[in-house]
Coordinates of C-alpha atoms and ligand atoms in Angstrom, one line a residue:
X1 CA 1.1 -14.0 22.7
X2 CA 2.7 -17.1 22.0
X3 CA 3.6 -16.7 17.8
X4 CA 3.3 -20.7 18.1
X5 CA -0.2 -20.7 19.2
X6 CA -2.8 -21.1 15.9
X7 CA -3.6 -17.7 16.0
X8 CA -6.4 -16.1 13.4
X9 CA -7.2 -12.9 12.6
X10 CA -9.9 -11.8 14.3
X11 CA -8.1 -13.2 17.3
X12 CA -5.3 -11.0 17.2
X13 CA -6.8 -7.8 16.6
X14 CA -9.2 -8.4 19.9
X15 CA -5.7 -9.3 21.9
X16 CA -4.1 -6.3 20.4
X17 CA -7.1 -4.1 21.1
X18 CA -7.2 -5.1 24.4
X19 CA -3.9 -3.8 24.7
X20 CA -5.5 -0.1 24.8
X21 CA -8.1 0.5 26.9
X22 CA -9.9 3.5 24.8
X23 CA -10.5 1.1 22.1
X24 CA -14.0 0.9 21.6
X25 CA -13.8 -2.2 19.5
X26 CA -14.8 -0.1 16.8
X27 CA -11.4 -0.8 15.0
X28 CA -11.6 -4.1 15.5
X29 CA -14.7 -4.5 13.8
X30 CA -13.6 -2.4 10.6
X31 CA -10.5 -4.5 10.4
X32 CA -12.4 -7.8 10.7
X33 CA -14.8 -6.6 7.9
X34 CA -11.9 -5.6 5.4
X35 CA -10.2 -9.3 5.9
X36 CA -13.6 -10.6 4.9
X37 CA -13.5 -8.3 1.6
X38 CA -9.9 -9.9 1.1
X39 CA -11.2 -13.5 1.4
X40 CA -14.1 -12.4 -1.3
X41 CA -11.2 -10.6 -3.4
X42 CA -9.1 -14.3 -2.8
X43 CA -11.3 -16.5 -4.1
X44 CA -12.1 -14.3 -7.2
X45 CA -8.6 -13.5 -8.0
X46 CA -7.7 -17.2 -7.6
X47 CA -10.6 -18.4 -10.2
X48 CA -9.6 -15.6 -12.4
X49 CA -7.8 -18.0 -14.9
X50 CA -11.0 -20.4 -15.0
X51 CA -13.9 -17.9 -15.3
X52 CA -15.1 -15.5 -17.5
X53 CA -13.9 -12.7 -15.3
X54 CA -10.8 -11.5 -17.5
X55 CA -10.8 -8.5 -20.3
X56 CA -11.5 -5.2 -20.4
X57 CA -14.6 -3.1 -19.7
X58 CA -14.3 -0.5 -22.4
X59 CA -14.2 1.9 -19.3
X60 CA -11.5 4.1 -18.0
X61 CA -11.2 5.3 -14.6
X62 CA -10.7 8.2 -13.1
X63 CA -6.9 8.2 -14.1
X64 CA -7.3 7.6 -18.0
X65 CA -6.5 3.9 -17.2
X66 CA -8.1 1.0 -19.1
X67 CA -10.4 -0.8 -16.0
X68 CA -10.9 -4.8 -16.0
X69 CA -13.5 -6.2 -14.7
X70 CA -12.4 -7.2 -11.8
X71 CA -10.9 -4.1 -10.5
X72 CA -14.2 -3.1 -10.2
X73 CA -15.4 -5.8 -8.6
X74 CA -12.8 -5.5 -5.9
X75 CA -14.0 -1.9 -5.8
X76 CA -17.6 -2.7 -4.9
X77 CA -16.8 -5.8 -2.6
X78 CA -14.6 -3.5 -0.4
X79 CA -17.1 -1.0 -0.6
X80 CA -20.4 -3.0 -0.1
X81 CA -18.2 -5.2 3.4
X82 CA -17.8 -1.8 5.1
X83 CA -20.8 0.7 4.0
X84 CA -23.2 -0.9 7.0
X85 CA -20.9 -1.8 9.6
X86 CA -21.6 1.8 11.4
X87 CA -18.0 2.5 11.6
X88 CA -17.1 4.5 8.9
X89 CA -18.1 7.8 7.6
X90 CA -16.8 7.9 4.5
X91 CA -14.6 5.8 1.8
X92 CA -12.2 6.8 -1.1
X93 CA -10.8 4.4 -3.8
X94 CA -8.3 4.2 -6.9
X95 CA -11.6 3.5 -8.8
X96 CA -14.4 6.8 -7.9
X97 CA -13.4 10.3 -8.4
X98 CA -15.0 11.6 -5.8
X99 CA -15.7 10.6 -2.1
X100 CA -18.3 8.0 -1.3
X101 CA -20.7 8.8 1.4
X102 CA -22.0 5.9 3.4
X103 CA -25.4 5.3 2.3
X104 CA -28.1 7.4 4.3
X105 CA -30.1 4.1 5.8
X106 CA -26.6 3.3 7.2
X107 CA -24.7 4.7 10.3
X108 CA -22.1 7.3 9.7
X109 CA -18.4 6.3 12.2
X110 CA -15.7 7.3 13.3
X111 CA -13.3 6.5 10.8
X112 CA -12.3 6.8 7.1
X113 CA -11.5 4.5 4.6
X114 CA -8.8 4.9 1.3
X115 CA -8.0 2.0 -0.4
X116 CA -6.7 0.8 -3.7
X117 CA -8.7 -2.4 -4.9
X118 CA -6.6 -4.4 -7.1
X119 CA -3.3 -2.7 -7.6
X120 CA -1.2 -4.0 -10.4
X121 CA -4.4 -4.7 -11.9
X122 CA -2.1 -4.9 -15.5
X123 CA -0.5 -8.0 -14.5
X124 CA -3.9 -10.0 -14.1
X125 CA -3.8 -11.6 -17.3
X126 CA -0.2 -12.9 -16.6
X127 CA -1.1 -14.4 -13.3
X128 CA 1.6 -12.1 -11.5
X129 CA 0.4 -11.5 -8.0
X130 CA -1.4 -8.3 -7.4
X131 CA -2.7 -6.2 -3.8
X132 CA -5.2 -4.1 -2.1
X133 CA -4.0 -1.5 0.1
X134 CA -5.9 0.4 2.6
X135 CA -5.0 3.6 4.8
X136 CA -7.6 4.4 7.8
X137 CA -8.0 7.5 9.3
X138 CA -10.3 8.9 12.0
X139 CA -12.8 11.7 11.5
X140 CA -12.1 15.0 11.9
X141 CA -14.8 17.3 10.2
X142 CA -17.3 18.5 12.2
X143 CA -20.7 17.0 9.8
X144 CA -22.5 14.1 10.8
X145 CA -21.1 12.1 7.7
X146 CA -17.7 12.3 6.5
X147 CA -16.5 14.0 3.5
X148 CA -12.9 15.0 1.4
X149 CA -11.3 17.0 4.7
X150 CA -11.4 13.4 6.3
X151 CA -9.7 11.5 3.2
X152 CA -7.0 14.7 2.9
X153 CA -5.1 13.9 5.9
X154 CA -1.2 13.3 6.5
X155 CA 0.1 9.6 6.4
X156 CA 1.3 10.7 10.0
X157 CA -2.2 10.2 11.2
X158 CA -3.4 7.2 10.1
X159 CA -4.5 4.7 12.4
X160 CA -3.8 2.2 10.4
X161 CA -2.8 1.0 7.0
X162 CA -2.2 -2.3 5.4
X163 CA -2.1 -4.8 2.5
X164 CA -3.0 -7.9 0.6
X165 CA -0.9 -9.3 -1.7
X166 CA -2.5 -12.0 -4.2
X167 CA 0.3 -14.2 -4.8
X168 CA 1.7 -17.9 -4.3
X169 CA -0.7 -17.6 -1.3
X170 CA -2.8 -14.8 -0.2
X171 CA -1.3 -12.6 3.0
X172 CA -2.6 -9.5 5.0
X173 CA -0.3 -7.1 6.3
X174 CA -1.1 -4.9 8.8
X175 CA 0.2 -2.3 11.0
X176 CA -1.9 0.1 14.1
X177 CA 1.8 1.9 14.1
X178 CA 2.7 -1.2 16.9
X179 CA 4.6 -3.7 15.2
X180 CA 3.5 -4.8 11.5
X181 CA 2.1 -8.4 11.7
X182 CA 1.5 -10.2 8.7
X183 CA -1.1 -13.3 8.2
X184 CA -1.6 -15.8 5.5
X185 CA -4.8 -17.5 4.1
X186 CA -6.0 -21.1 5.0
X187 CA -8.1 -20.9 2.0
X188 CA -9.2 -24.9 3.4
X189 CA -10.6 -22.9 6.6
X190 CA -11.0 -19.6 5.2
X191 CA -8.8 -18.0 7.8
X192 CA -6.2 -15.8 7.7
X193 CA -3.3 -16.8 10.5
X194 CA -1.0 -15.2 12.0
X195 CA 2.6 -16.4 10.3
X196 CA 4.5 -13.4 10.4
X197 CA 4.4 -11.0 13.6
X198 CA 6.5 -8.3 14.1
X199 CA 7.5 -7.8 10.8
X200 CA 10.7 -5.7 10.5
X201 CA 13.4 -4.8 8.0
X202 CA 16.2 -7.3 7.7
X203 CA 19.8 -5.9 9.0
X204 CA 21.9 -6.0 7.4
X205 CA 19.0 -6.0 4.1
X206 CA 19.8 -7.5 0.6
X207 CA 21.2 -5.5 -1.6
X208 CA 18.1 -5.0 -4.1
X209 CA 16.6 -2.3 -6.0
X210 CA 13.2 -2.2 -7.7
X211 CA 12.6 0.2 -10.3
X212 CA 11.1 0.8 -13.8
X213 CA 14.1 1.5 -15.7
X214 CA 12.7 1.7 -19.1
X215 CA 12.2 5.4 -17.6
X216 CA 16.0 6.0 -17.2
X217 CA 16.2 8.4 -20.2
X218 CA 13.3 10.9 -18.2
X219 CA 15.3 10.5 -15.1
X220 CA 16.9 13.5 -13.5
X221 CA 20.9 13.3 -13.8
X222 CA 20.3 12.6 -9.9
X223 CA 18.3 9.6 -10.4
X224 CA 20.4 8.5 -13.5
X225 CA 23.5 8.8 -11.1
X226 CA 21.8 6.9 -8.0
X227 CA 20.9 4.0 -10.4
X228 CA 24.5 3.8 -11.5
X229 CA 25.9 4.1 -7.6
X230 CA 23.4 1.0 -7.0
X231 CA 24.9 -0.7 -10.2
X232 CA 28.4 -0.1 -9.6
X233 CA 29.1 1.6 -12.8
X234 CA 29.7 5.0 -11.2
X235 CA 33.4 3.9 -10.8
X236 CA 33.4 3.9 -6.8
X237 CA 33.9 0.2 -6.4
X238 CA 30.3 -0.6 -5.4
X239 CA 29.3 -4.2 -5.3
X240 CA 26.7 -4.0 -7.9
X241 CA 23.0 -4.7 -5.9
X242 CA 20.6 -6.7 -7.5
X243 CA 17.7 -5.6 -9.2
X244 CA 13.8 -6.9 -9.0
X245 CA 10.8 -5.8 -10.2
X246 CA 7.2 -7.1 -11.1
X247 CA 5.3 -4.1 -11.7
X248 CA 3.0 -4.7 -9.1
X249 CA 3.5 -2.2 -6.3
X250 CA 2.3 -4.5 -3.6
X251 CA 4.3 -7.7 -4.8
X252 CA 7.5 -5.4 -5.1
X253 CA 7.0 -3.9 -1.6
X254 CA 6.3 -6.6 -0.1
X255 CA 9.6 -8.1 -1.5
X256 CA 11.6 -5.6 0.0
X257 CA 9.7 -5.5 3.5
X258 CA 11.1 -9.3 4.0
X259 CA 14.3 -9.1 2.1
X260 CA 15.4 -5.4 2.9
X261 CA 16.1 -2.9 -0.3
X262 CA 14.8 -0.5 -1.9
X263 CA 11.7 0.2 -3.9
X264 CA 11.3 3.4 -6.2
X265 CA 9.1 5.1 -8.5
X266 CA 10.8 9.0 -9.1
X267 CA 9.3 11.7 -10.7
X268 CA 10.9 11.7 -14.3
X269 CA 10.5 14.4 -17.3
X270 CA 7.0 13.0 -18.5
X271 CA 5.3 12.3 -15.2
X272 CA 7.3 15.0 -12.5
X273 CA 5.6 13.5 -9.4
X274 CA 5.7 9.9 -10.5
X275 CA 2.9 7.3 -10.7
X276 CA 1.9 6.5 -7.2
X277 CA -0.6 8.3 -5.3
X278 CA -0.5 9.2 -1.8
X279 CA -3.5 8.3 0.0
X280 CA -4.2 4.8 -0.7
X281 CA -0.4 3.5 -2.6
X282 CA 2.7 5.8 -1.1
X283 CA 1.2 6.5 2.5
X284 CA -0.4 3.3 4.2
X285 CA 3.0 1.3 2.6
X286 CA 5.0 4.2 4.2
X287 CA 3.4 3.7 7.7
X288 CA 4.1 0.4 7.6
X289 CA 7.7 0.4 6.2
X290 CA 8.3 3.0 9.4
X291 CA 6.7 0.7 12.0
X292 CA 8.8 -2.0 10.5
X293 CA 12.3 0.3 10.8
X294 CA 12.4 1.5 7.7
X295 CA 11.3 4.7 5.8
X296 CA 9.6 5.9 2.7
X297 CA 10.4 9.6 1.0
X298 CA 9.4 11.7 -2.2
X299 CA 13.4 12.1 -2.3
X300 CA 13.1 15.0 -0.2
X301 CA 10.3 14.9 2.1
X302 CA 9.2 11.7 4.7
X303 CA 6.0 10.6 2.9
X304 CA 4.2 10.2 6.0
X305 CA 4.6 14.5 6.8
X306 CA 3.2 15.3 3.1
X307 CA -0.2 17.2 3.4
X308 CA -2.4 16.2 0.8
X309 CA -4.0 18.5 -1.6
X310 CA -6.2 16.2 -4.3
X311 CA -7.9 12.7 -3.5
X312 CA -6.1 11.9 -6.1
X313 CA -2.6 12.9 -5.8
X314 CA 0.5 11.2 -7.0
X315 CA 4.3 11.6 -5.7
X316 CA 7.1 9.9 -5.9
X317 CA 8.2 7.1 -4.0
X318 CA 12.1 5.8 -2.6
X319 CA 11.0 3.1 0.2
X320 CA 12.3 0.4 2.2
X321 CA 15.6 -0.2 4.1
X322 CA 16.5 3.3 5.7
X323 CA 19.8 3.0 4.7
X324 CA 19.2 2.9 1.5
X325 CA 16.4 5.6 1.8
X326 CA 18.9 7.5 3.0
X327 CA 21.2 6.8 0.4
X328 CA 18.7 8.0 -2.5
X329 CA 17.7 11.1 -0.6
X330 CA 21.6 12.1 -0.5
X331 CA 21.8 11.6 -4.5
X332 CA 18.6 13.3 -5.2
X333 CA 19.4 16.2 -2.4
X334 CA 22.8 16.7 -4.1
X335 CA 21.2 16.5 -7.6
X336 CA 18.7 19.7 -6.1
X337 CA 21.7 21.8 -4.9
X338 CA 23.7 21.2 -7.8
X339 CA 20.6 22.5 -9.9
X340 CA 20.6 25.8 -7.7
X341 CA 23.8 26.4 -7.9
X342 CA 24.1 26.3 -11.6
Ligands
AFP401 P1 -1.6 -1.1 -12.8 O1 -2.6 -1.3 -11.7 O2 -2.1 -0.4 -14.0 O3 -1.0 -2.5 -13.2 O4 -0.4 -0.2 -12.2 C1 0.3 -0.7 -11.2 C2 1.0 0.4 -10.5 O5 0.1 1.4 -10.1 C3 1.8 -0.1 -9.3 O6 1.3 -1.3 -8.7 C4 3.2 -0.4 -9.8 O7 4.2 -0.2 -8.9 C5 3.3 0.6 -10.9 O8 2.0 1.0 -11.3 C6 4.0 0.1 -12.1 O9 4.2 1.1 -13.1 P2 5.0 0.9 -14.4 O10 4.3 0.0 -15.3 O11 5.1 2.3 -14.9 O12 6.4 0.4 -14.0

């Protein structure tokens, strides 16, 4: 495909599909259906500062958190594009404790949906860009309808996974584990176009890091002593690397995925397996940091080989440029041997 040619959405996932002959067209009918949540998700995100849609609901979610109104309007939009469609048989998101069945009058699929409405849904009010992120995985429980053994599977095997970042303009990222291919919104057509395929990690990357480090005191000595390395204070001559962070885990990976660095949210004293979760934050942006030559780890572990255990599951999260993935790991696997040693 010529990357010149106007190319839209839909348009590419039917070329790509057509690609692999087993492809029922099933995928590319899920895929065209989330893109339409994200267009819905767009406008309302956009018109946020003009509308009555800011402020809290009084409700927490699942996770203790304080939920705006429009977090769960994201919630239901995603839910309510892709309950009919006949190609899922199940969903999971940020926002619902439990799993949600597709609705009986509905078709059960093949496929599973996790997704994260509006991350960075803190930042609304400033007008600092916020995502959805979404992991799909097929079915592999035996029922008619799906249920949690389909949502606790290993990033390894998802079939696909993106993001939307909500920013200066609105792009979809996504990734079938060939090639990450980005698109932006033509909010005057209502398309998405293709405007960045084959997404990969610049080489040599920038020399960033992203981090919250009002945590530094929690930090493991590990941690602490990474942070320093990255800041040249550590005495070893490094040039100090820059550091960026909005708070928005989208906006910040999605940062690093075109610059090169790396992203991170450790475990610390407080909170030992950090603030992300794995289904729907740490795993779909991990598939698509590896299909874009880069890698994504708890500090030990590749993200993507973690068996779940809870829906809801945090962990901690080093991600972007492998070097520099492979940088943390070697601080935080020399932190762990020190500790056994002592
Ligand atoms: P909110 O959705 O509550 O704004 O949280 C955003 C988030 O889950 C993720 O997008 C950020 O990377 C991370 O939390 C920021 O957390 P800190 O505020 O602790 O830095």
């Amino acid at each position: 495909m010529n990357h010149r040619s106007v190319v839209t959405i839909e348009r590419h996932i039917i070329e790509m599909e057509r690609k692999y002959p087993e492809a029922t067209g099933a995928f590319t009918g899920l895929l065209y259906e989330i893109a339409l949540a994200a267009k819905m998700i767009a406008r309302e995100v956009n018109m946020a500062g003009l509308i009555d849609v800011l402020g809290k609901t009084g409700q927490r979610n699942v996770h203790g958190e304080e939920v705006k109104k429009l977090d769960e309007w994201a919630n239901d939009v995603i839910y309510r594009a892709l309950d009919h469609g006949g190609y899922l048989c199940c969903m999971a998101s940020e926002e619902v404790e439990e799993v949600m069945p597709i609705p009986d009058e509905f078709t059960a699929g093949n496929y599973v949906l996790l997704y994260d409405p509006l991350d960075g849904s803190s930042n609304i009010d400033a007008n600092v860009s916020i995502g959805t992120i979404f992991s799909i995985h097929r079915k592999i429980s035996k029922g008619p309808r799906g249920g949690l053994e389909d949502c606790l599977q290993r990033g390894r095997d998802q079939v696909g996974a993106g993001y939307v970042v909500y920013g200066s303009s609105t792009m979809l990222v996504y990734t079938t584990g060939h090639g990450v291919h980005g698109f932006t919104l033509d909010p005057s057509i209502g398309e998405f176009l293709l405007s960045h395929p084959v997404i990969r990690f610049p080489t040599p990357p920038q020399r960033i890091y992203s981090c919250n480090e009002g945590n530094y005191g929690r930090w493991s000595e590990a941690q602490r002593q990474l942070i320093d390395h990255l800041k040249g204070l550590d005495g070893e001559g490094t040039r100090p690397f820059s550091s960026r962070y909005i708070g928005s885990l989208v906006a910040d990976f999605h940062r690093t995925l075109l610059y090169g660095g790396l992203f991170m949210y450790p475990g610390d004293s407080k909170k030992p397996e950090g603030k992300l979760r794995l289904l729907y934050e740490a795993a779909p942006l991990s598939l698509i940091a590896e299909t874009a030559g880069g890698r994504a780890s708890d500090g030990t572990r590749d993200i993507l080989g973690v068996r779940p255990e809870a829906l809801h599951q945090r962990i901690p999260l080093y991600i972007g440029s492998t070097e520099y993935v492979d940088l943390a790991e070697s601080y935080l696997s020399a932190g762990e041997a020190a500790l056994a040693g002592s």
